[in-house]
XYZ file of C-alpha atoms in Angstrom:
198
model
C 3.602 -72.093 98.653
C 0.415 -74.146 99.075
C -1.165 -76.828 96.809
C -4.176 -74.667 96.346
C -1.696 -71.745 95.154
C 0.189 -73.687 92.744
C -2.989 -74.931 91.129
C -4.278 -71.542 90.564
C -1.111 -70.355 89.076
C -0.657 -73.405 86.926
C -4.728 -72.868 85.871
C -4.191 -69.474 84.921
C -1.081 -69.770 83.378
C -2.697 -72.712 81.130
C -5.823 -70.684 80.572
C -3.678 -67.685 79.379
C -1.599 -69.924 77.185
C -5.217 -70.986 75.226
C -6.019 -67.277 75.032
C -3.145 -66.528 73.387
C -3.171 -69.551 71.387
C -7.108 -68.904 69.947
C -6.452 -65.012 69.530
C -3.193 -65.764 67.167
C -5.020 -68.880 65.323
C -8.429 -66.912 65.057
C -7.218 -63.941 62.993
C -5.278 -65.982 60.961
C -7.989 -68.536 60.193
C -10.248 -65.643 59.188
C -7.905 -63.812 56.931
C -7.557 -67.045 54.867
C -10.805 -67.875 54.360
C -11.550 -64.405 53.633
C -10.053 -64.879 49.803
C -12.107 -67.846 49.809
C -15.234 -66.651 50.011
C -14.566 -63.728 47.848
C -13.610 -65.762 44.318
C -16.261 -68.393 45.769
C -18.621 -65.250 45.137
C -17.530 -64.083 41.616
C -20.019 -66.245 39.169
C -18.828 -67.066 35.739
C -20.588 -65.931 32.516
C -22.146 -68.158 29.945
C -21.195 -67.684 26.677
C -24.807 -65.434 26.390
C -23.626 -63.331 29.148
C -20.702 -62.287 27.085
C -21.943 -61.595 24.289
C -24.769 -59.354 25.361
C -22.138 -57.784 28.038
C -20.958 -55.211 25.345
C -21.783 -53.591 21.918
C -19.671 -54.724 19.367
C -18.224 -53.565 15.915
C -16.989 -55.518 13.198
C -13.056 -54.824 12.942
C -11.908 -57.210 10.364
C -12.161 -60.328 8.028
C -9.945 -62.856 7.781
C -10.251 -65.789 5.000
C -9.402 -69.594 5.764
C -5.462 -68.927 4.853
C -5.398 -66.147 7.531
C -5.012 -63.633 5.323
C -7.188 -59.913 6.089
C -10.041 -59.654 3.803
C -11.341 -56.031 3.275
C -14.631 -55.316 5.002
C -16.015 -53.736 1.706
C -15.280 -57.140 -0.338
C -18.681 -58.280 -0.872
C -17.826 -61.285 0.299
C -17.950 -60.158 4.008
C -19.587 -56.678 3.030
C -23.272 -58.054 4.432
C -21.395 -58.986 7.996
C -19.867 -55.562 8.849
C -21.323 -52.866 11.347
C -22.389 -52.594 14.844
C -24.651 -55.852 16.819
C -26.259 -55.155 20.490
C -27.027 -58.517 21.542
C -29.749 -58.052 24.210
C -29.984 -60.448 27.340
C -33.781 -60.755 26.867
C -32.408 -62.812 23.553
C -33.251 -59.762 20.937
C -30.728 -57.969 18.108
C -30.383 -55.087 16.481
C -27.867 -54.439 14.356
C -26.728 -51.175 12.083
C -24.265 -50.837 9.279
C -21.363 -48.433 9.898
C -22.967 -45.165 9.089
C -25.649 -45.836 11.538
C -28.390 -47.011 9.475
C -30.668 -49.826 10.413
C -29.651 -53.357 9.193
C -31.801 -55.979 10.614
C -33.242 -57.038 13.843
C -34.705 -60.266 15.701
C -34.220 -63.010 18.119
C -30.918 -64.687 19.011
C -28.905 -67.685 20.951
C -25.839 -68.748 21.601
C -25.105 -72.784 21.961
C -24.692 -73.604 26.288
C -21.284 -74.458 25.107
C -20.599 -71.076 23.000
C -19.989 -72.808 19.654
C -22.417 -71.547 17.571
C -24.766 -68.354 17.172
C -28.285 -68.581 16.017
C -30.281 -65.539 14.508
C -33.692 -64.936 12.947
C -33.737 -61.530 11.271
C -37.503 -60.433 11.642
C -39.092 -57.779 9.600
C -41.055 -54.556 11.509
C -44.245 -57.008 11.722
C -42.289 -59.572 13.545
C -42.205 -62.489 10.605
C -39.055 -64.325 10.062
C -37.044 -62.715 7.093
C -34.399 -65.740 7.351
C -32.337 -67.520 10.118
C -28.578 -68.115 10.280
C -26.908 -70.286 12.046
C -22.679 -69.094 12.221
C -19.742 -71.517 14.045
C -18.583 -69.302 16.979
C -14.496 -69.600 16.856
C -13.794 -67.001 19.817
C -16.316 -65.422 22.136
C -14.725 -63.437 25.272
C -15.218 -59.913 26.506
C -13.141 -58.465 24.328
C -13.525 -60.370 20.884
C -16.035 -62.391 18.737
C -15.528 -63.884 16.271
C -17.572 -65.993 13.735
C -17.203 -67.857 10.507
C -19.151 -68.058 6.937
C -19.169 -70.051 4.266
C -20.181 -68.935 1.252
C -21.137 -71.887 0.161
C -22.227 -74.371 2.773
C -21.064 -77.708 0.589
C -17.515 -76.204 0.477
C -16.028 -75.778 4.183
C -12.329 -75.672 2.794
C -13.508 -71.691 2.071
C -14.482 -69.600 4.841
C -14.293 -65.615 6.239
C -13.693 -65.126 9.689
C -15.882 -62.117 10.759
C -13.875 -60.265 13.843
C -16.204 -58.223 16.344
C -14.528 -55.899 19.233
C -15.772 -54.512 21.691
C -17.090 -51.213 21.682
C -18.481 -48.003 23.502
C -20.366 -47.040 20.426
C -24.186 -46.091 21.723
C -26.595 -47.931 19.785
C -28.832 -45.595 17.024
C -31.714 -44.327 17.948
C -31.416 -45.002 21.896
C -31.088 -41.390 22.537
C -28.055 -42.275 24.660
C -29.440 -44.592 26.357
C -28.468 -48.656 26.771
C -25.053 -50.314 25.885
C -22.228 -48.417 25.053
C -24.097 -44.852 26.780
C -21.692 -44.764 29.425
C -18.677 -45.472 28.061
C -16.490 -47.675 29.163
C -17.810 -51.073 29.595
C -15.109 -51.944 32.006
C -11.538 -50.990 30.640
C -11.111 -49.110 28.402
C -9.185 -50.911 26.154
C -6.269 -51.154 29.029
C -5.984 -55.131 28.207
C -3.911 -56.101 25.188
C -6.351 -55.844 23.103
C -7.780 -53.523 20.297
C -10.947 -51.421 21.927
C -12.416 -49.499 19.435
C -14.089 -46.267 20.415
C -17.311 -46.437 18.219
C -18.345 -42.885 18.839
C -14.775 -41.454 17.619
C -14.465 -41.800 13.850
């Protein structure tokens, strides 16, 4: 065996050896930044988003001692019935039977702590604003508190909104809740109320 043989072998054999070496680090490089870029790519809601992600309903009442108020009391009658929060940052909202109960303009704080409505009449003047403490906002529930009266804070309702399917009134089937499912179906631990079932 010459020199120049023994260099070629040892070249290729070296060469080979890097092949190998980049073809088993290559795949393996890729398939771990492919998770990576995939929850890089999933953007999280503000607390807006969520709330005009879904119709809700008003499920329950709570008072400041935890126990369940009933949604006829008239002290949380006024809060109960169906909301479609729009993204454009418009309401509408019905009682349970359907019929129109107020509409307007909304926000929600950057940091999801409070809501802000102003109920307009059909000629677009203010009728009154409210601003209501936001104590859980996620895709699933929201819920907000009320004082009846705002120089007492030791009393307070807790006004519990779930999710729903229910298609607003008057859409003709179309907008939130026409399709259904809004992403579950109630297969979370948690109470999904079909609004179109009564």
């Amino acid at each position: 065996m010459n020199i120049t043989s023994f260099l070629s072998r040892r070249t290729a054999l070296v060469a080979a050896t890097v092949v190998l070496a980049a073809a088993a680090v290559v795949p393996t490089t890729a398939a771990a930044a492919a998770p990576a870029s995939v929850s890089a790519s999933k953007v999280a809601l503000t607390p807006s988003d969520v709330l005009a992600s879904t119709p809700w309903k008003t499920t329950s009442a709570r008072d400041q001692d935890g126990n369940r108020v009933a949604l006829d009391n008239p002290a949380v009658s006024n809060f109960v019935g169906w909301a479609y929060f729009k993204a454009g940052g418009t309401f509408t909202m019905y009682n349970l039977d359907d019929s129109p109960k107020m509409h307007g303009d909304w926000t929600v704080a950057a940091d999801g702590s409070s809501r802000w409505i102003a109920a307009k009449n059909d000629a677009g003047q203010v009728l009154f604003t409210r601003v209501v403490p936001i104590t859980q906002l996620d895709k699933n529930v929201f819920t907000y508190r009320i004082y009846p009266n705002a120089a007492d804070t030791s009393v307070y309702y807790d006004i519990v909104h779930t999710k729903t399917n229910h298609v607003e009134p008057g859409t003709g089937g179309r907008g939130p809740g026409a399709n259904g499912n809004h992403g579950g179906n109630g297969n979370g631990g948690y109470h999904f109320n079909n609004g179109n079932a009564r």
